[in-house]
Short mmCIF file of C-alpha atoms in Angstrom, two decimals:
data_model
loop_
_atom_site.label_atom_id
_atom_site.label_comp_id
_atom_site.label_asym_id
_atom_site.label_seq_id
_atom_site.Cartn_x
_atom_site.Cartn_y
_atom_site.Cartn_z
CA UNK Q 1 85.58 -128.38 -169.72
CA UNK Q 2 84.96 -131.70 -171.40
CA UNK Q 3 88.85 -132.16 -172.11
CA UNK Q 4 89.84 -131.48 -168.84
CA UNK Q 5 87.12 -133.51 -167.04
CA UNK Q 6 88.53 -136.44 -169.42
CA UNK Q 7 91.93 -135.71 -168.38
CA UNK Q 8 90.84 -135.77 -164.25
CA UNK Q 9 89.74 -139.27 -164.96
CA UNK Q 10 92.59 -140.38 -166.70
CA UNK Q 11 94.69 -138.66 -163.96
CA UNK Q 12 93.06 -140.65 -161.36
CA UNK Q 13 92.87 -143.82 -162.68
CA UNK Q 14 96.01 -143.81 -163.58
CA UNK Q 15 97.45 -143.00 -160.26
CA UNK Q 16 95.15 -145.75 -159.17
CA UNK Q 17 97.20 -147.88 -161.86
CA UNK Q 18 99.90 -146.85 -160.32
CA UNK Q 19 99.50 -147.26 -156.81
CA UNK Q 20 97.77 -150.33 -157.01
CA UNK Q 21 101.03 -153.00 -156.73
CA UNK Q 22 101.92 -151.18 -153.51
CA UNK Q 23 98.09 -151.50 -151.89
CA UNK Q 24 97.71 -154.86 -152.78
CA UNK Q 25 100.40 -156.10 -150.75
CA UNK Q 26 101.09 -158.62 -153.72
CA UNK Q 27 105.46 -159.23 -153.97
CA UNK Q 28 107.08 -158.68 -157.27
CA UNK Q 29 107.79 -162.01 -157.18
CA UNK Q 30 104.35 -163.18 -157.40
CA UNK Q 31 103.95 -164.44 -160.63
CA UNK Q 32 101.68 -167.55 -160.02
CA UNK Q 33 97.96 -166.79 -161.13
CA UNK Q 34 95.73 -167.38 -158.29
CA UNK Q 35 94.68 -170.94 -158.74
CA UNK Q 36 97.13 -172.10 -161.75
CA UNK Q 37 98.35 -170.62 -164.54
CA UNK Q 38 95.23 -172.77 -166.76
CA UNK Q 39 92.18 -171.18 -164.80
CA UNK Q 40 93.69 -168.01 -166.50
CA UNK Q 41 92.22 -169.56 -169.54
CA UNK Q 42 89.05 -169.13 -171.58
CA UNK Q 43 87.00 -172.12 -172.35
CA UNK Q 44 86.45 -175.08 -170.61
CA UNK Q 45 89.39 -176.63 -168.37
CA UNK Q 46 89.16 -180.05 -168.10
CA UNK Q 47 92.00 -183.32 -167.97
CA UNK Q 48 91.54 -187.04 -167.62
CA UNK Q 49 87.84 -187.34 -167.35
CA UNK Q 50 84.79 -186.78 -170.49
CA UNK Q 51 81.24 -186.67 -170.14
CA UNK Q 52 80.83 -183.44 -169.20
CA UNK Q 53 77.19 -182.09 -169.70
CA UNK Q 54 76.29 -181.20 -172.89
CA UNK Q 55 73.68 -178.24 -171.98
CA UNK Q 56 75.61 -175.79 -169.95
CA UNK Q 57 74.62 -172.43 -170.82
CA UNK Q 58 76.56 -170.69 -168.27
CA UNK Q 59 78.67 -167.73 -168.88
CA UNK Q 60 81.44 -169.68 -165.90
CA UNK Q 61 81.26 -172.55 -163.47
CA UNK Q 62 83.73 -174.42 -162.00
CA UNK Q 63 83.53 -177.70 -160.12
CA UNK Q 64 86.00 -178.23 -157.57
CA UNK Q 65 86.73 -181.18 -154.89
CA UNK Q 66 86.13 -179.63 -151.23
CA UNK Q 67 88.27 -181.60 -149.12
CA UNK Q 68 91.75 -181.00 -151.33
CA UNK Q 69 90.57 -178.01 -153.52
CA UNK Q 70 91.53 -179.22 -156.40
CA UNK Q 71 89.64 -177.83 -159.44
CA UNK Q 72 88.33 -180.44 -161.61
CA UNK Q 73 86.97 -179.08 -164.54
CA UNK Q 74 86.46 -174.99 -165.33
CA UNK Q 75 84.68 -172.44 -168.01
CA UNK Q 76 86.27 -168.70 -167.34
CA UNK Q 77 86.79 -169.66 -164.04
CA UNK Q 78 87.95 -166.22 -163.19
CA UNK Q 79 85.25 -164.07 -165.48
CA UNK Q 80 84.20 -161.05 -163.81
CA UNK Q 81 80.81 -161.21 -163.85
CA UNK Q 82 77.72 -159.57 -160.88
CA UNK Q 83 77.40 -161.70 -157.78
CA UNK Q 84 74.25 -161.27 -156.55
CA UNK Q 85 73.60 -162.32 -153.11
CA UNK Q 86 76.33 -165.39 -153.41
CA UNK Q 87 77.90 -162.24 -152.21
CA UNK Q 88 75.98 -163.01 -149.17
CA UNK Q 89 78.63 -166.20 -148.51
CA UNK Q 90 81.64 -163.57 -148.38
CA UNK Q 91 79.48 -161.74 -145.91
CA UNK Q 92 78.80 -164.61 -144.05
CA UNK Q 93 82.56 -165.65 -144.13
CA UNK Q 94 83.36 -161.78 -142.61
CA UNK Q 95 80.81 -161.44 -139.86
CA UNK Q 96 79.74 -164.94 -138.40
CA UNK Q 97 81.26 -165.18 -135.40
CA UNK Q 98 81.17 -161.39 -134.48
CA UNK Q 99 77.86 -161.35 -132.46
CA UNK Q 100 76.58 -164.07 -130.06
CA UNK Q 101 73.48 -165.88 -131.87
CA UNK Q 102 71.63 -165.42 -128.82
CA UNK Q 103 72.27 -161.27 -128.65
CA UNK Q 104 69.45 -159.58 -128.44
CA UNK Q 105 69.35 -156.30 -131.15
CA UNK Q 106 66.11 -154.04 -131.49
CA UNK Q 107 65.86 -152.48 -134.87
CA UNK Q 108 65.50 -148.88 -135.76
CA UNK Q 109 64.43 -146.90 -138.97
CA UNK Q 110 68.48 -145.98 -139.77
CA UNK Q 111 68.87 -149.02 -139.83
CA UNK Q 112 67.21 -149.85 -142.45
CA UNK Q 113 67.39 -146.54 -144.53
CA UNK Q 114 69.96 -147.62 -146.90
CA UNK Q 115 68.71 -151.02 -148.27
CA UNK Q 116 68.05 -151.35 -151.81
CA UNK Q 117 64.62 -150.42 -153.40
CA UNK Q 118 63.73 -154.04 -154.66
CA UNK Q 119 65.75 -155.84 -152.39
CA UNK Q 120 64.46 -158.98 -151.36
CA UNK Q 121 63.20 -159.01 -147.75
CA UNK Q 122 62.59 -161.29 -144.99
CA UNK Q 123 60.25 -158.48 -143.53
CA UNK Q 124 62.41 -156.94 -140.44
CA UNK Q 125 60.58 -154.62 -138.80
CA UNK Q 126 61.72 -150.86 -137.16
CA UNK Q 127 60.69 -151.41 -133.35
CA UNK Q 128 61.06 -155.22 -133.24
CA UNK Q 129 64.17 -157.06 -131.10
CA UNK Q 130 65.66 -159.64 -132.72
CA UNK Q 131 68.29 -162.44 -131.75
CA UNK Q 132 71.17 -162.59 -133.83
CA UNK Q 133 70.53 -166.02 -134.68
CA UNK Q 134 67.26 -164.67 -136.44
CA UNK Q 135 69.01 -162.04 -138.14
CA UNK Q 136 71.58 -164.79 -139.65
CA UNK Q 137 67.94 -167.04 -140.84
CA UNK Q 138 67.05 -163.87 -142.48
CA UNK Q 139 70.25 -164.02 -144.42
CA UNK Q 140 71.02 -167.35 -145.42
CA UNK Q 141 67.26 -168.79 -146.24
CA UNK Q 142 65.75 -165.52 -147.59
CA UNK Q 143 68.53 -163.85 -148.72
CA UNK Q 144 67.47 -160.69 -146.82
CA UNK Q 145 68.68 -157.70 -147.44
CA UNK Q 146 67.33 -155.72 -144.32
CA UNK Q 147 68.87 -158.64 -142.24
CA UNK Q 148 72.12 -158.07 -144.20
CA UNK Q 149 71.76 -154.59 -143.41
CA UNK Q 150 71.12 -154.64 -139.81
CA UNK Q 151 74.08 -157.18 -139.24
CA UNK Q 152 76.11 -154.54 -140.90
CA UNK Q 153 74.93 -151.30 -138.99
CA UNK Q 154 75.45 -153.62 -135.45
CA UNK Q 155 79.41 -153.79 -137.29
CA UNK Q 156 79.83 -150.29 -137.16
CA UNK Q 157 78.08 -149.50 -140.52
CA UNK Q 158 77.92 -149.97 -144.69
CA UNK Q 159 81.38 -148.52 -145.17
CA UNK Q 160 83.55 -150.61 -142.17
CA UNK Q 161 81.41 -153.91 -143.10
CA UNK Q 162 82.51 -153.21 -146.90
CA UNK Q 163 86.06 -152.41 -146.14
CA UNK Q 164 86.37 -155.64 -144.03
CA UNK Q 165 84.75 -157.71 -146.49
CA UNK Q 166 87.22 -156.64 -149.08
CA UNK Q 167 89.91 -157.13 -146.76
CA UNK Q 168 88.54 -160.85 -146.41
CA UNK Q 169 88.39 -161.64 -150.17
CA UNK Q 170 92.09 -160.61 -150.51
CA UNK Q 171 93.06 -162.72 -147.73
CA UNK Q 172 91.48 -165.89 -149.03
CA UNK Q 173 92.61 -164.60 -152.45
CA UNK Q 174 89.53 -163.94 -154.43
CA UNK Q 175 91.87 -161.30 -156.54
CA UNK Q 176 88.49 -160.93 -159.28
CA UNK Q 177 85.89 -159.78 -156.23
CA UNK Q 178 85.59 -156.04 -155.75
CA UNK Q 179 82.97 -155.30 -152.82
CA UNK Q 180 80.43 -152.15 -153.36
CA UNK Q 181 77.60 -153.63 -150.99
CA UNK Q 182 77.29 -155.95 -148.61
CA UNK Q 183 74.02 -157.40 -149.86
CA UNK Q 184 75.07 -158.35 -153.45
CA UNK Q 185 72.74 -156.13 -155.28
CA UNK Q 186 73.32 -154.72 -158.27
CA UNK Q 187 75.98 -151.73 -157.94
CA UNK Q 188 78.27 -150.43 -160.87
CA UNK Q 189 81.61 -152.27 -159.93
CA UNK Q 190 80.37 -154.91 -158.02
CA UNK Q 191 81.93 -158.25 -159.13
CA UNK Q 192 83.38 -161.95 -158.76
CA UNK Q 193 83.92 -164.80 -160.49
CA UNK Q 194 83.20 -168.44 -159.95
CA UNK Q 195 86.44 -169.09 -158.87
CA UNK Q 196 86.15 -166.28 -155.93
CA UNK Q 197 82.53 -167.37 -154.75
CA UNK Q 198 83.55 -171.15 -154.79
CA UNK Q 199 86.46 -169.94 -152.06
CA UNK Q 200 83.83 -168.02 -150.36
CA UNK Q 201 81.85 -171.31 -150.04
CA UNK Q 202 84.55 -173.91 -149.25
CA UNK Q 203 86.03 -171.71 -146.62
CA UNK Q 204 82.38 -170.65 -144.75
CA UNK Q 205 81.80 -174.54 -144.60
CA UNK Q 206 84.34 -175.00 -142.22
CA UNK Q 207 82.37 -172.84 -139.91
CA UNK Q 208 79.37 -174.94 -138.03
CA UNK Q 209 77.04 -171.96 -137.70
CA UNK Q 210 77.88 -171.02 -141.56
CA UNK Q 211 76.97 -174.99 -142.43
CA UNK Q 212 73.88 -175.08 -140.29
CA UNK Q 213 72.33 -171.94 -141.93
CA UNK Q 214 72.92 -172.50 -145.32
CA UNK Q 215 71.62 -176.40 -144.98
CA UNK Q 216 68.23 -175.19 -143.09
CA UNK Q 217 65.11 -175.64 -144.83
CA UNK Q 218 62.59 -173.69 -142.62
CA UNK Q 219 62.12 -171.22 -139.65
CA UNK Q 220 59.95 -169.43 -137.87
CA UNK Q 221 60.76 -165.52 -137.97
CA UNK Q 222 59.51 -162.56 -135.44
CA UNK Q 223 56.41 -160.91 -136.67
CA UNK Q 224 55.83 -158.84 -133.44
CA UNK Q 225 54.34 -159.85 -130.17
CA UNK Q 226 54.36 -163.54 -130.17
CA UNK Q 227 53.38 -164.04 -133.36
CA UNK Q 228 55.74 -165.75 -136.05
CA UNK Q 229 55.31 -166.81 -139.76
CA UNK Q 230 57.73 -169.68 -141.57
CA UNK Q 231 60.43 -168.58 -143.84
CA UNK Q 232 61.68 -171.29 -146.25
CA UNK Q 233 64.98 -171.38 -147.89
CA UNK Q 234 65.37 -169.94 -151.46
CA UNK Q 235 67.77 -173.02 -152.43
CA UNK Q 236 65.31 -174.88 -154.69
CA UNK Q 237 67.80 -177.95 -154.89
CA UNK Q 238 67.24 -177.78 -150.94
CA UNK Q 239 63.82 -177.76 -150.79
CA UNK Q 240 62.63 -179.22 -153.94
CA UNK Q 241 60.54 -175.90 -155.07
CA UNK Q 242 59.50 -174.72 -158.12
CA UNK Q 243 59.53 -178.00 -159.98
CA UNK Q 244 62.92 -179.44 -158.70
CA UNK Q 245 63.81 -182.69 -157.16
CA UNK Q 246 66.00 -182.14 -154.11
CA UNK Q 247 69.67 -182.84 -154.36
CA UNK Q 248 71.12 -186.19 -152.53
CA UNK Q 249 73.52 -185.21 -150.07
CA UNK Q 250 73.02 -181.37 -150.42
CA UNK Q 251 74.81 -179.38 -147.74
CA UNK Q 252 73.83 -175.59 -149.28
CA UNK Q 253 75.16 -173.46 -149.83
CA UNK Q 254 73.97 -170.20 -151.76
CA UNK Q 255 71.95 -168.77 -154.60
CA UNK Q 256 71.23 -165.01 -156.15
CA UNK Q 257 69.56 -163.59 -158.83
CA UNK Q 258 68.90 -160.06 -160.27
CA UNK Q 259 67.50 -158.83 -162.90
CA UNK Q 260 70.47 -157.50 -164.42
CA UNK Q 261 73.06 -160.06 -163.12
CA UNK Q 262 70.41 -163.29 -163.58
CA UNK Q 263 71.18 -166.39 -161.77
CA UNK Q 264 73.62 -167.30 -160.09
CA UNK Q 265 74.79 -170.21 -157.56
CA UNK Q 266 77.05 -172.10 -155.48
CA UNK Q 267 76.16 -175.81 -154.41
CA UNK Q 268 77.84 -178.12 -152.10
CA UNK Q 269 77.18 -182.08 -151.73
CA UNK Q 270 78.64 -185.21 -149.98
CA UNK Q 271 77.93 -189.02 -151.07
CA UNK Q 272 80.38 -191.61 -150.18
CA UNK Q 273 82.24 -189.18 -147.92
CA UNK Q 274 83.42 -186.77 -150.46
CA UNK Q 275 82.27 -183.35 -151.01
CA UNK Q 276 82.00 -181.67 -154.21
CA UNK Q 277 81.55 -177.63 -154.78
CA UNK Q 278 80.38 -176.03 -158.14
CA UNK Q 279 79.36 -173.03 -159.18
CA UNK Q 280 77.18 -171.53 -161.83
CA UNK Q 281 76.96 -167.99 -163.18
CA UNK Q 282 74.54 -166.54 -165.48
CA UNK Q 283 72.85 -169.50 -167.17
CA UNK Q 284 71.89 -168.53 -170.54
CA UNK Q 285 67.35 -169.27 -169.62
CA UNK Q 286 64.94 -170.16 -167.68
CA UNK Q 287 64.93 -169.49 -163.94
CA UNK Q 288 65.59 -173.00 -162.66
CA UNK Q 289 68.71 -173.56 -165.09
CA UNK Q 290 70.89 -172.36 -162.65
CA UNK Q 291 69.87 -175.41 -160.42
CA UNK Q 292 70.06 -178.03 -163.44
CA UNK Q 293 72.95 -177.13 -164.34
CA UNK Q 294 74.33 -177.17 -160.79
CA UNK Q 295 72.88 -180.84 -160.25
CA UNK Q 296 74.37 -181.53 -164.11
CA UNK Q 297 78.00 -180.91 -163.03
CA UNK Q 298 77.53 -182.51 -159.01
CA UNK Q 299 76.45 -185.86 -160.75
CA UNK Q 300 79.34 -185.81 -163.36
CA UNK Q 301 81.78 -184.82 -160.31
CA UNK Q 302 80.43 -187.69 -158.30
CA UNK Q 303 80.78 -190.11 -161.41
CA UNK Q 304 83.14 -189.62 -163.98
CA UNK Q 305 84.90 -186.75 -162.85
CA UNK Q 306 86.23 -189.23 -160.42
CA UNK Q 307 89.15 -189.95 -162.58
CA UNK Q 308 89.66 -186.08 -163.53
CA UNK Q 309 92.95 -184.42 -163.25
CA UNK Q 310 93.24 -181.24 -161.08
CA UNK Q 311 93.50 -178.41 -163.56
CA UNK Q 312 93.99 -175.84 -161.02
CA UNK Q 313 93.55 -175.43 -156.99
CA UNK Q 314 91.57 -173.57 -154.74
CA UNK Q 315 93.56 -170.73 -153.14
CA UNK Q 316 94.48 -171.41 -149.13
CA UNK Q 317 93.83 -168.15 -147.39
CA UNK Q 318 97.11 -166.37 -146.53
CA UNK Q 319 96.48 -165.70 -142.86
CA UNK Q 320 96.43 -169.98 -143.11
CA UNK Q 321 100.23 -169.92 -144.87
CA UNK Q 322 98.69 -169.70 -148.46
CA UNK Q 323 101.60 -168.05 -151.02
CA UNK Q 324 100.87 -165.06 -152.36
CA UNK Q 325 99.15 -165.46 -156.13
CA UNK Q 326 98.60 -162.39 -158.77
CA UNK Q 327 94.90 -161.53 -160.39
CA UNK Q 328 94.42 -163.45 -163.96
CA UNK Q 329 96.08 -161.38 -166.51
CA UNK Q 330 93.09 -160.50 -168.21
CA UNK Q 331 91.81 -158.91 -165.39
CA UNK Q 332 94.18 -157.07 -163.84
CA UNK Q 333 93.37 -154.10 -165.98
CA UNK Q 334 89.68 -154.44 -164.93
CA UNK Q 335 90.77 -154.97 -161.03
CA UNK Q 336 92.49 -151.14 -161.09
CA UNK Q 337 90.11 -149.68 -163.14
CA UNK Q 338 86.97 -150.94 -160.35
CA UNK Q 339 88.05 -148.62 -157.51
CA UNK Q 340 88.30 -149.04 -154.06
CA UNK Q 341 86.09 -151.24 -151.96
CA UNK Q 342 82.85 -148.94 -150.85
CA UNK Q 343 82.67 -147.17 -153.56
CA UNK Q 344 80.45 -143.96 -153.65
CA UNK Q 345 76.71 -144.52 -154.25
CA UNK Q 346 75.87 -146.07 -158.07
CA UNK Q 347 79.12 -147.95 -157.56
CA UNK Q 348 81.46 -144.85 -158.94
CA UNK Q 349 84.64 -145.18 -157.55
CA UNK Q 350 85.14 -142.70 -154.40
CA UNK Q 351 87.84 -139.82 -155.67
CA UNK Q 352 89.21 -139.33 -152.30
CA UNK Q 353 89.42 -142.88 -151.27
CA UNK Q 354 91.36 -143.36 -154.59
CA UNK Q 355 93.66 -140.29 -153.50
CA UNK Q 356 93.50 -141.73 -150.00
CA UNK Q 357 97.21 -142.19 -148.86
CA UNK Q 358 98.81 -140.76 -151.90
CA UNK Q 359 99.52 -137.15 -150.93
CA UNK Q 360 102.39 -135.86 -151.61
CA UNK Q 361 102.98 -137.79 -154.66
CA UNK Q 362 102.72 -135.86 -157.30
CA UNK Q 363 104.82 -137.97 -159.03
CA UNK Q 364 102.49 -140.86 -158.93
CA UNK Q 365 100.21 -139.08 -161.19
CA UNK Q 366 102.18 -138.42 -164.25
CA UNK Q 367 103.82 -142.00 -163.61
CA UNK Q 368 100.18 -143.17 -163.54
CA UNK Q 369 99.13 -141.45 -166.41
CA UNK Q 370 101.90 -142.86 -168.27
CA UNK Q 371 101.16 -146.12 -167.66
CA UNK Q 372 97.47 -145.98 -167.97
CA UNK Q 373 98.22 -144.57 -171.89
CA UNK Q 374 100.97 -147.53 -172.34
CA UNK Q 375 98.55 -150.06 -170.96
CA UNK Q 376 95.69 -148.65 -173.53
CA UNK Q 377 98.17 -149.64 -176.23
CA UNK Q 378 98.39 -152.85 -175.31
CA UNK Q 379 95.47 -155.76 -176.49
CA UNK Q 380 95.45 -157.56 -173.28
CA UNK Q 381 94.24 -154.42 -171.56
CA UNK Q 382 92.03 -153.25 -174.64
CA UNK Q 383 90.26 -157.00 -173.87
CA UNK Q 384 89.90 -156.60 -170.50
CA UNK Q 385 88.85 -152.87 -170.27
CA UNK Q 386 85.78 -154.16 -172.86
CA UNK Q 387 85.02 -157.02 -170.93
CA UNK Q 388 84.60 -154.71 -168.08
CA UNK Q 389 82.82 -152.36 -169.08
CA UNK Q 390 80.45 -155.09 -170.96
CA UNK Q 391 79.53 -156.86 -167.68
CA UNK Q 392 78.77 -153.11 -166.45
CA UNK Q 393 76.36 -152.66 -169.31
CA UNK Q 394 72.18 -152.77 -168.43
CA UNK Q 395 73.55 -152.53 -165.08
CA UNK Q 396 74.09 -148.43 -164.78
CA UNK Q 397 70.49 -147.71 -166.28
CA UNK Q 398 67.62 -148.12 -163.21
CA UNK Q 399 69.79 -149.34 -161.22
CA UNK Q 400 67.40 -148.68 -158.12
CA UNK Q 401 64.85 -150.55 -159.91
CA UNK Q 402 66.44 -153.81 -160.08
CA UNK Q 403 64.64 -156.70 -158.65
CA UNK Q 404 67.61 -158.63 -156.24
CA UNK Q 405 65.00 -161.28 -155.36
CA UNK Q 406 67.17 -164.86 -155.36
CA UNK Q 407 64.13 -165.64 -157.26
CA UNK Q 408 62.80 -165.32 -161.06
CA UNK Q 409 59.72 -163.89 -159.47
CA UNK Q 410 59.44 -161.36 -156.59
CA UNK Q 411 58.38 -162.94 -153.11
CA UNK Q 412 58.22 -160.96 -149.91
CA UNK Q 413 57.62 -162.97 -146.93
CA UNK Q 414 54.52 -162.02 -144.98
CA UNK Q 415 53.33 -162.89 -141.30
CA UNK Q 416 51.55 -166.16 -141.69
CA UNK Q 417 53.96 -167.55 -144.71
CA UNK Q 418 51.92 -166.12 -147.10
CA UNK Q 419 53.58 -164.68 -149.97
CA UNK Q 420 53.72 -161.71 -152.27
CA UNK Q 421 54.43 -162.47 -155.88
#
């Protein structure tokens, strides 16, 4: 029974394998890795400029110019690592503009049934009637999941908001993000790379309701009746919490952590009208590194990565003329083996959504099994399958108890703007 439950996975991944060049839409001719052939590369990317901080930590980052897109300088710029909520942006980027801000929704118990145990919360309420533009607060400045949630059930539900999410990172090209939730939390499978969440950010700034979330400090949120209590933004380089300065010329944009994924964040600021993005995943310690290291790369962009060479470009969305690019090489391995976008609960791949559209090809599955034993051979797959399965490590054991609290301690927003840590 072992054997042939070993064999029924190879099977299907390897009809997945298989399959997968026809449902990505990708040409044959696409040989171009999304972003340039040198983001494909380990280590840091960097031309024509020095001084780069000494203390980075991070596990990627990538710094990037917002107006042109050129990247100027890189570390595993495509690294599949968790998300967290800077998931949240590609959210964002799928269903702002859906609902008037002004709608009015009233919440029910289903609708909040599926969130995450240890999600954070910005304390939505079964009953309660909320504007859309609250709902959106509840997202961007405390990284709520029940907001997130609600949005998504007013969509049509988990599974359509997942599958159009997806849909949207492969249209702006973010070939290393594969969608479980739409929250960010911590799901087997659930992944992107600094390169992907930097796109995310760069092309939700162009939208004035994405902009003026992300950059607000405070709000006043429902807490039944008339009553309200302040929310305040979980960006600390925003506000200045926790020990921080705020950032000069800050715009946002977004910040996660877990407790298996750690921190992770995407910043955007303008002096002397020019806007830099970076983003940082995974700093090594310490719960404000994420932050420092954020500010670290901003001030070098703003100073002496003036004179830096692009080493690679940020992606233009395809429904916007971009040409089609292909997944780095190191990942592409990883991408098949990931599954479809909403993936069953834990993050294991769905068996009939892999098998979805491939009846009646039989032939597919030897063909699929062939190539998933030829690609095993190879080192560049070995590589990838381990790095793969590495970032999945810690991640499949309590996976319901993971804290997803943008935050290095746990803080629930309570009526009056108390908190509970």
């Amino acid at each position: 029974m072992r054997d042939c439950s070993r064999l029924s996975r190879r099977a299907v991944l390897g009809l997945t394998a298989a399959a997968l060049p026809l449902t990505a839409a990708v040409p044959a001719s696409a040989t171009t890795v999304v972003g340039g052939e040198r983001l494909a590369r380990g280590g840091v990317q960097v031309r024509g400029a020095g001084g780069l901080p000494k203390k980075l930590t991070a596990r990627a980052w990538l710094v990037a110019d917002g107006e042109s897109g050129e990247v100027l300088a890189s570390f595993n710029a495509h690294r599949r690592l968790a998300p967290a909520s800077t998931l949240k942006m590609l959210f964002a980027d799928t269903l702002l503009g859906k609902f008037p801000p002004t709608e009015r929704y009233r919440v029910t118990d289903a609708d909040l049934a599926d969130v995450p145990l240890g999600s954070s919360l910005v304390g939505i309420k079964p009953g309660l009637t909320y504007t859309v533009d609250q709902l959106w607060q509840g997202v961007f400045l405390r990284s709520g999941n029940d907001a997130v949630h609600v949005l998504a059930h007013m969509n049509g539900g988990i599974d359509k908001t997942v599958a159009e999410m997806q849909a949207r990172a492969d249209d702006l090209q973010a070939l290393d993000t594969h969608v479980v939730s739409p929250d960010g939390f911590d799901h087997k499978g659930q992944i992107s790379s600094a390169y992907d969440l930097t796109l995310f950010a760069r092309h939700g700034l162009k939208n004035d309701d994405f902009r003026r979330y992300c950059g607000t400090r405070t709000a006043d949120f429902p807490a039944g009746g008339k009553k309200t209590f302040q929310i305040q933004n979980t960006d600390r380089l925003l506000t200045g919490a926790w020990g921080l300065h705020t950032y000069d010329g800050l715009i946002g944009v977004k910040n996660g952590y877990t407790s298996h994924a750690g921190n992770t964040f995407t910043g955007a600021a303008t002096r002397g009208g020019r806007t830099l993005l970076v983003t940082v995943m995974h700093p090594a310690t310490g719960s404000n590194a994420v932050y420092e290291q954020t500010a670290a790369l901003l001030d070098w962009g703003f100073g002496q990565g003036r004179s830096a060479q692009a080493v690679g470009v940020l992606a233009t969305p395809l429904s916007e003329g971009g040409a089609n690019a292909s997944p780095a090489p190191a990942h592409k391995a990883a991408r098949a083996a990931a599954g479809a976008p909403g993936a069953a609960s834990g993050g294991r791949p769905s068996t009939w959504r892999l098998l979805e559209g491939a009846a009646g090809t039989a032939a597919l599955l030897g063909a699929g099994a062939w190539a998933l034993r030829r690609r095993f051979r190879t080192a560049p797959a070995a590589e990838a399958a381990g790095e793969a399965a590495g970032e999945s490590q810690g991640r499949e054991r309590g996976e319901r108890a993971s804290r997803d609290t943008d935050e290095s301690v746990a803080e629930t927003a309570e009526p009056g703007g108390r908190h509970r840590r």
